[in-house]
PDB file of C-alpha atoms in Angstrom:
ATOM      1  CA  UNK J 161       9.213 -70.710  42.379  1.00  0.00           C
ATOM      2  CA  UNK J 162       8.306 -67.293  41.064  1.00  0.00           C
ATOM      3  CA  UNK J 163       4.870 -66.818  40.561  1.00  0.00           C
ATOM      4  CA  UNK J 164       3.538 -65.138  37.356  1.00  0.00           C
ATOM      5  CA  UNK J 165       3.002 -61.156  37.425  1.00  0.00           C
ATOM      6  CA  UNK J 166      -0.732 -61.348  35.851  1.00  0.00           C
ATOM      7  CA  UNK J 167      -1.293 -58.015  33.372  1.00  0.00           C
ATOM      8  CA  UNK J 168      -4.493 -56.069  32.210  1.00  0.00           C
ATOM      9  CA  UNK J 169      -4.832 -56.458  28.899  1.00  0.00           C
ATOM     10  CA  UNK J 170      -5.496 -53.284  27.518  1.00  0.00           C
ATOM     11  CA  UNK J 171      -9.436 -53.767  25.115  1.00  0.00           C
ATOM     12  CA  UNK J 172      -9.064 -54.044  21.977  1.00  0.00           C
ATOM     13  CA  UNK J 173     -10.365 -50.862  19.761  1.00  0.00           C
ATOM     14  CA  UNK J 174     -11.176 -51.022  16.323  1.00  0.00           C
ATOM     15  CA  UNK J 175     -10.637 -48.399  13.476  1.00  0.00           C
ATOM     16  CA  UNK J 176     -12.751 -49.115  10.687  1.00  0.00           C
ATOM     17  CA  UNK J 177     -15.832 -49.876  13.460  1.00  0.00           C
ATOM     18  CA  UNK J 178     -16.048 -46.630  14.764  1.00  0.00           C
ATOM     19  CA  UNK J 179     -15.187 -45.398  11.042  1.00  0.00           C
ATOM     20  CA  UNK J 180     -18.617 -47.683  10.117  1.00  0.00           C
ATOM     21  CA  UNK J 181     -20.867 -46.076  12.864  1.00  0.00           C
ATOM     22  CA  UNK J 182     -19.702 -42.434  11.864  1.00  0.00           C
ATOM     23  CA  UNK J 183     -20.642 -43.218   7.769  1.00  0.00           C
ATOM     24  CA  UNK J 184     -24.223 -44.726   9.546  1.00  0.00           C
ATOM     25  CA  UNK J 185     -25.074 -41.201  11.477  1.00  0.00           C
ATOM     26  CA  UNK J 186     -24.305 -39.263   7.856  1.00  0.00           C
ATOM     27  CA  UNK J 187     -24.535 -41.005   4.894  1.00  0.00           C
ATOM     28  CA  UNK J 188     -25.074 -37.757   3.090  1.00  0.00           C
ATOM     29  CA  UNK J 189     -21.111 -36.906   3.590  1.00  0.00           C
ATOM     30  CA  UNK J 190     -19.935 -38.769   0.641  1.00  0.00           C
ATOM     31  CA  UNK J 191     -18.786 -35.783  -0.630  1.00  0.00           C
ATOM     32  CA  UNK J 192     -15.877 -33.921   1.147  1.00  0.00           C
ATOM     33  CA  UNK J 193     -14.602 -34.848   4.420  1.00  0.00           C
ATOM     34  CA  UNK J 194     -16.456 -37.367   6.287  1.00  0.00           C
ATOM     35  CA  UNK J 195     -16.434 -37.923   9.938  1.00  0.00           C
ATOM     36  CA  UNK J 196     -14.385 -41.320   9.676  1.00  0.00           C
ATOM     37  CA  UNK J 197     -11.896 -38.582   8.048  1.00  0.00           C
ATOM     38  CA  UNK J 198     -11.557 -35.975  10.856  1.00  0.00           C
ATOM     39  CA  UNK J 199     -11.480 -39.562  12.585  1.00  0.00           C
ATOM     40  CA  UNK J 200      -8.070 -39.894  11.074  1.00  0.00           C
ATOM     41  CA  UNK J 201      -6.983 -36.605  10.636  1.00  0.00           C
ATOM     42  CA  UNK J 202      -7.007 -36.386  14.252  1.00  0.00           C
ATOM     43  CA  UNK J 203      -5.968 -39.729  15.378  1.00  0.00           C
ATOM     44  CA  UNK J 204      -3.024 -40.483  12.504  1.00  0.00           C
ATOM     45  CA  UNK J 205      -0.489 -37.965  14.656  1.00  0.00           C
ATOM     46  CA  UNK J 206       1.261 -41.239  15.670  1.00  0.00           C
ATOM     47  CA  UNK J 207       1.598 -44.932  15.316  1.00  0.00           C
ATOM     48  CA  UNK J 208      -2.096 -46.393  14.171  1.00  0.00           C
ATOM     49  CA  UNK J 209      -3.152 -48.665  16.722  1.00  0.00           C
ATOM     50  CA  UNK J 210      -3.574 -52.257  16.263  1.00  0.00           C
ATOM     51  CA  UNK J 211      -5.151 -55.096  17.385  1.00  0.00           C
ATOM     52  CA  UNK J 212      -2.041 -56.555  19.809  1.00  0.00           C
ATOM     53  CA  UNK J 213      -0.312 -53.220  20.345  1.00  0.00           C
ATOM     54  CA  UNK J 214      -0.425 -49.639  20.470  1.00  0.00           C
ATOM     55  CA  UNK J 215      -0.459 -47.311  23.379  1.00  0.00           C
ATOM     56  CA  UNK J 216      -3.423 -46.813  25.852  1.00  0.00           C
ATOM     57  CA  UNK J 217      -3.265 -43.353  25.304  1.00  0.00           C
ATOM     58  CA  UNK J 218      -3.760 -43.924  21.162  1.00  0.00           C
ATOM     59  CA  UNK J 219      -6.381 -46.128  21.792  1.00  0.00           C
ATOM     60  CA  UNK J 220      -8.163 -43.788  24.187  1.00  0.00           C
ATOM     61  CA  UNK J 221      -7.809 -40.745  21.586  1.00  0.00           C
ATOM     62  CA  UNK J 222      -9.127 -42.699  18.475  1.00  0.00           C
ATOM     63  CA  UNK J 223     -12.291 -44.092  21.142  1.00  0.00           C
ATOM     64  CA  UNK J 224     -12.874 -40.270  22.351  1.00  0.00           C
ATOM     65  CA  UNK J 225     -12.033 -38.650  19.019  1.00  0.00           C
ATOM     66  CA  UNK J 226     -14.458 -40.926  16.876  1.00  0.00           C
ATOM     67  CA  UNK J 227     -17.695 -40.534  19.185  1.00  0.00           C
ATOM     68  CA  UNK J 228     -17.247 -37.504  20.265  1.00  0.00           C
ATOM     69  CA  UNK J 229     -19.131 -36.467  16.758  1.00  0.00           C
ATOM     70  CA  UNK J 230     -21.828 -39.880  17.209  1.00  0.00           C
ATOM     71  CA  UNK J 231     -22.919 -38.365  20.264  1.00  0.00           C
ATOM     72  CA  UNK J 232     -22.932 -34.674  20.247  1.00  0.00           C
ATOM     73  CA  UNK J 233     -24.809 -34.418  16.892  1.00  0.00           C
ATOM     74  CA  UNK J 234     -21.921 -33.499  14.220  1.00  0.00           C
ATOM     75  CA  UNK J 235     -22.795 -36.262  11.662  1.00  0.00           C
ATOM     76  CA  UNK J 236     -25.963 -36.756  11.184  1.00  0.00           C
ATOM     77  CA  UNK J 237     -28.345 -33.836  12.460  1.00  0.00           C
ATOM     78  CA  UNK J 238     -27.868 -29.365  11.932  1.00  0.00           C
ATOM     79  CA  UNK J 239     -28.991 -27.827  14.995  1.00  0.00           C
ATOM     80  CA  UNK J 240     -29.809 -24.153  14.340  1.00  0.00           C
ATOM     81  CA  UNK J 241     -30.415 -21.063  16.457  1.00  0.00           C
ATOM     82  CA  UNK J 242     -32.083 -18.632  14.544  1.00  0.00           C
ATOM     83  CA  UNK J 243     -32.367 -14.743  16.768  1.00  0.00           C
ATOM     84  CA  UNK J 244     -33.431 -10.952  16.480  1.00  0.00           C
ATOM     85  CA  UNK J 245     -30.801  -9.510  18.379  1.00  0.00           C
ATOM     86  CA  UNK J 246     -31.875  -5.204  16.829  1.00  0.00           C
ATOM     87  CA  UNK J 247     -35.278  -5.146  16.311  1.00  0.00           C
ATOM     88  CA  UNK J 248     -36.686  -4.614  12.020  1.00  0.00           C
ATOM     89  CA  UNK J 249     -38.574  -1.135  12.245  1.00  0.00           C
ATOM     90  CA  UNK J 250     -40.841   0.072  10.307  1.00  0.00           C
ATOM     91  CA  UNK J 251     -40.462   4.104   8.941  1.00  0.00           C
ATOM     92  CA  UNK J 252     -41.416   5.088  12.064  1.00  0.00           C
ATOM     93  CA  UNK J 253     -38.943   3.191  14.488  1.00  0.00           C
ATOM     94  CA  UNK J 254     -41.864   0.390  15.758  1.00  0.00           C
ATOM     95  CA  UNK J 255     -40.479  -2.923  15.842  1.00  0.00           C
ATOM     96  CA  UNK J 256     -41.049  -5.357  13.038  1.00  0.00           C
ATOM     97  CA  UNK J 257     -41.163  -9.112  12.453  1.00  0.00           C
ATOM     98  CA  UNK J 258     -38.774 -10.735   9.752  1.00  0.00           C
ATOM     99  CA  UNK J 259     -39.420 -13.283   7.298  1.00  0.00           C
ATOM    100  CA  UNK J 260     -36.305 -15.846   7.346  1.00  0.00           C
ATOM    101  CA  UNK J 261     -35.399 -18.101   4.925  1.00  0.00           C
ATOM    102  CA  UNK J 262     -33.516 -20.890   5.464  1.00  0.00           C
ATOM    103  CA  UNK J 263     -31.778 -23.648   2.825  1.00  0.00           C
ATOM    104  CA  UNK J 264     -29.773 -26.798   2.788  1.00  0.00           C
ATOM    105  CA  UNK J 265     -27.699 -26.791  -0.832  1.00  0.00           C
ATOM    106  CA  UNK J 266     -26.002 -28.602  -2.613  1.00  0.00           C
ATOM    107  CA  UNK J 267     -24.003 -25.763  -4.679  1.00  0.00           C
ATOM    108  CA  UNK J 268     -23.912 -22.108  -3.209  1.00  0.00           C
ATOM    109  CA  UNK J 269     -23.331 -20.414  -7.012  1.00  0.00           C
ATOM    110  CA  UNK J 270     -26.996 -19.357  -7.853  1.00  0.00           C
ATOM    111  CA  UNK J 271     -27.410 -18.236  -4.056  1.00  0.00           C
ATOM    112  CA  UNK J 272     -24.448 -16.138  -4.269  1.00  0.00           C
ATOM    113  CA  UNK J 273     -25.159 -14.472  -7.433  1.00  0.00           C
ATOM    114  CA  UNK J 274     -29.302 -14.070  -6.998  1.00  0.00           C
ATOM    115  CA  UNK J 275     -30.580 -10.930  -6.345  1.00  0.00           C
ATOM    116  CA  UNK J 276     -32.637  -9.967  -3.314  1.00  0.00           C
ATOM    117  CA  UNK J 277     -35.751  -9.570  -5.388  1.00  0.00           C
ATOM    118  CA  UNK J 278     -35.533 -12.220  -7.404  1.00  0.00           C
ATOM    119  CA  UNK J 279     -34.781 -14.771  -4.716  1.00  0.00           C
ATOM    120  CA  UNK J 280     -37.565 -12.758  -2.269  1.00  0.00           C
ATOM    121  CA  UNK J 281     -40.270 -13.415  -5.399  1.00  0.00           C
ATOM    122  CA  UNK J 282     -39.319 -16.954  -6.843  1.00  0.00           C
ATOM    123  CA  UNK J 283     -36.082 -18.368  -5.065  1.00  0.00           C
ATOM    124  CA  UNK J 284     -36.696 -22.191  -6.565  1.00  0.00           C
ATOM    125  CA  UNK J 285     -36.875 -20.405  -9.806  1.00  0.00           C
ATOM    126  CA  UNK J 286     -33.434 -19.008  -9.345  1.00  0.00           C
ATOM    127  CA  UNK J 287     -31.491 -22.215  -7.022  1.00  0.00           C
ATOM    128  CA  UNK J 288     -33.364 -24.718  -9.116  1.00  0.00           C
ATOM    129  CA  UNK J 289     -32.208 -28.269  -8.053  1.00  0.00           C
ATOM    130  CA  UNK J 290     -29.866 -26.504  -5.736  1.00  0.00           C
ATOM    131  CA  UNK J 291     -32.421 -26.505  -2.872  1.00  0.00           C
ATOM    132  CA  UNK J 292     -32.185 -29.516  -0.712  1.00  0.00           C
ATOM    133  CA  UNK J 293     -34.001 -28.426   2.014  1.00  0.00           C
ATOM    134  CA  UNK J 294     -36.292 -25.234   2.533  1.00  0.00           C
ATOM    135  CA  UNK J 295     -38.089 -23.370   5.448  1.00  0.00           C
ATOM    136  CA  UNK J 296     -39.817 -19.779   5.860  1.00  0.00           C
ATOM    137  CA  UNK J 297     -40.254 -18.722   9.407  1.00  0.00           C
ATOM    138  CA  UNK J 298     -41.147 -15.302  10.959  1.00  0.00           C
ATOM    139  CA  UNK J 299     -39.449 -14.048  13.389  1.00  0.00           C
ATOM    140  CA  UNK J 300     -40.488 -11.334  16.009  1.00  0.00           C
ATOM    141  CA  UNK J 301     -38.442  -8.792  17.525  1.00  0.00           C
ATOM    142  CA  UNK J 302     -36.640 -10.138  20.350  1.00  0.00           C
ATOM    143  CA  UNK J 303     -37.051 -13.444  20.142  1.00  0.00           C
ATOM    144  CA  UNK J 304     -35.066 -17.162  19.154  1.00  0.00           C
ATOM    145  CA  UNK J 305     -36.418 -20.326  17.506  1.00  0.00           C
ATOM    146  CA  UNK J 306     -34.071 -23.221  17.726  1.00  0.00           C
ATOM    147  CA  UNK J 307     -34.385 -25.584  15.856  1.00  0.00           C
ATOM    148  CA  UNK J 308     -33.184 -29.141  15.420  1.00  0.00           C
ATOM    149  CA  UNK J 309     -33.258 -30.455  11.408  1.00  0.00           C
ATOM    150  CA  UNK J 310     -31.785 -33.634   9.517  1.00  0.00           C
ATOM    151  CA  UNK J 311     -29.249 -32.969   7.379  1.00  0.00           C
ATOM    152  CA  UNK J 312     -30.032 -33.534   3.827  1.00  0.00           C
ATOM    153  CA  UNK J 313     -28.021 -36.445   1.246  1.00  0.00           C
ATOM    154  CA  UNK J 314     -26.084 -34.218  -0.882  1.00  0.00           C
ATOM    155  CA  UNK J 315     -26.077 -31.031   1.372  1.00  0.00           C
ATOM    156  CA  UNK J 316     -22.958 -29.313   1.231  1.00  0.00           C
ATOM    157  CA  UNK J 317     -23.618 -25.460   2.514  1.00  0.00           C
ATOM    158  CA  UNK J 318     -26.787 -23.941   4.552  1.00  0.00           C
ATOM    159  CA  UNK J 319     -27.707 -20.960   3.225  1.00  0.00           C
ATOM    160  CA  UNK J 320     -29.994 -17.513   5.115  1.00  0.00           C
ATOM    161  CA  UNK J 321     -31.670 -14.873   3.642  1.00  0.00           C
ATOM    162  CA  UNK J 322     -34.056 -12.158   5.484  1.00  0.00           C
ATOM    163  CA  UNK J 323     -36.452 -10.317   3.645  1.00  0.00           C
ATOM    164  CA  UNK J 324     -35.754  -7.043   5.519  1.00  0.00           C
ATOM    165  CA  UNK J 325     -38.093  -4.056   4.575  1.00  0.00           C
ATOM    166  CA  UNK J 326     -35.136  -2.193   3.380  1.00  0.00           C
ATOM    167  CA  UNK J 327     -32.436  -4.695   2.461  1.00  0.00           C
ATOM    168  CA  UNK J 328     -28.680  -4.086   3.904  1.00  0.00           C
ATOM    169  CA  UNK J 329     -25.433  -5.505   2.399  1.00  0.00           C
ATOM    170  CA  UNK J 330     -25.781  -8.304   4.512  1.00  0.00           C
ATOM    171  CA  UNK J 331     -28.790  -9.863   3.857  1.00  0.00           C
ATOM    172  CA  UNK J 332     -27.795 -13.008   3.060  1.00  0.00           C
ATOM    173  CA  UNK J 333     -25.281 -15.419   4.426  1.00  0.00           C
ATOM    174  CA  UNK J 334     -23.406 -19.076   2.963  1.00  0.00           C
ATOM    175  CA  UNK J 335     -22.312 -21.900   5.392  1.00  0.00           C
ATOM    176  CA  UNK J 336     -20.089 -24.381   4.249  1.00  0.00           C
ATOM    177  CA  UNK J 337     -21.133 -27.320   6.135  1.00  0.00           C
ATOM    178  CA  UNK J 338     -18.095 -29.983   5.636  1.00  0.00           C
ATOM    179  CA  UNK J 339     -16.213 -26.933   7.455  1.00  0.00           C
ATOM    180  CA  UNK J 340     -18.181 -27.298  10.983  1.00  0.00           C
ATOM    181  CA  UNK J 341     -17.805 -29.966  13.663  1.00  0.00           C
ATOM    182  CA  UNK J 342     -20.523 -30.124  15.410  1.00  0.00           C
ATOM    183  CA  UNK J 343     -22.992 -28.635  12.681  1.00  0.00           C
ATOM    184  CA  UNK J 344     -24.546 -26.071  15.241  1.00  0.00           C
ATOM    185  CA  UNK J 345     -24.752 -22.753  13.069  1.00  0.00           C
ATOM    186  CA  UNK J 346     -26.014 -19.605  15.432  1.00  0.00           C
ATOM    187  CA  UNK J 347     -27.827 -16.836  13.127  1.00  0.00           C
ATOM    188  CA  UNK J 348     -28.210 -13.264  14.657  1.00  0.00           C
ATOM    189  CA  UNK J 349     -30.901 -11.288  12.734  1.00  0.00           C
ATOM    190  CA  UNK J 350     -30.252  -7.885  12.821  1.00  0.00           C
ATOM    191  CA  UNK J 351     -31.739  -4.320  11.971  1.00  0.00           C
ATOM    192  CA  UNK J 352     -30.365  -4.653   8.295  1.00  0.00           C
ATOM    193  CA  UNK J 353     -27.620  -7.522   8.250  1.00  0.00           C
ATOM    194  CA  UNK J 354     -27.165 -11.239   9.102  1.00  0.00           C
ATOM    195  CA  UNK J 355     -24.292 -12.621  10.980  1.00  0.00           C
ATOM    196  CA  UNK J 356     -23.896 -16.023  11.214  1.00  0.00           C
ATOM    197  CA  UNK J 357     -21.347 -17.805  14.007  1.00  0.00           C
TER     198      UNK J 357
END
């Protein structure tokens, strides 16, 4: 009598529950592509798993691919690195702190188009129920703040501006945040420019 050959069942990984969890982290993505999206965008190559079937390997890459984000921040929080790489001088070469501006948005338009004084003077004057979010810091020469901030319902681009003593054609910069994946944006600060990676 042959005995039975007794297989592993391979556990059973649902879709729409990692799909859930990602839409829990960031309920502010209703608006452009949410994580349950990149969820499929990475996952839908082949056959969609289900319940009874599928390959390991599809399973494995829909598990990895849909908390990958959960865990490493790219849903729900914006983790920013904000650093004087060239010193702001004065007219005589001496190092200078910078006043930094930073903005969650909801449209970039009126950022785009301001100009440096009239954003430096009265920027919720000028982004009116654009701004989301807000925060001034200083920064000194040679330094980095990092900082760690919840992303705002509705947010859809982070915007910097530095109010250098003698503004450069960089002094201001537009994120769009449905482009990142982890929502980690790295700002150099310059003598006269921003540069944002």
């Amino acid at each position: 009598m042959q005995r039975g050959v007794s297989k592993s069942r391979t556990p059973r990984i649902h879709f729409d529950t990692f799909a859930n969890r990602c839409r829990e982290a960031d309920p502010s993505m209703s608006n452009g592509q949410s994580c349950s999206d990149r969820c499929r965008l990475v996952t839908y190559e082949g056959e969609r798993p289900t319940e009874e079937g599928g390959s390991t390997g599809r399973r494995l890459l829909l598990l990895v691919t849909c908390l990958f984000p959960l865990f490493f921040g790219a849903c729900g929080s914006l983790k920013l690195s904000v650093q004087s790489e060239v010193p702001h001088r004065d007219a005589e070469g001496k190092p200078l702190p910078v006043v930094v501006r930073l903005y969650q948005l909801s449209n970039k338009e009126r950022f785009q188009k301001g100009d440096f004084l009239s954003l430096a003077r009265s920027d919720h004057k000028v982004l009116e129920k654009d701004i989301l979010w807000r925060k001034e810091i200083t920064l000194f020469p040679n330094s980095e703040l990092v900082l760690k901030e919840e992303r705002k319902k509705g947010a859809e681009y982070f915007g910097v501006m530095a109010l250098f003593r003698e503004k450069g054609k960089a002094w201001r910069q537009v994120v769009d945040l449905n482009k990142l994946w982890t929502l980690s944006v790295k700002i150099k600060i310059r003598e006269r420019e921003i540069i944002v990676d």
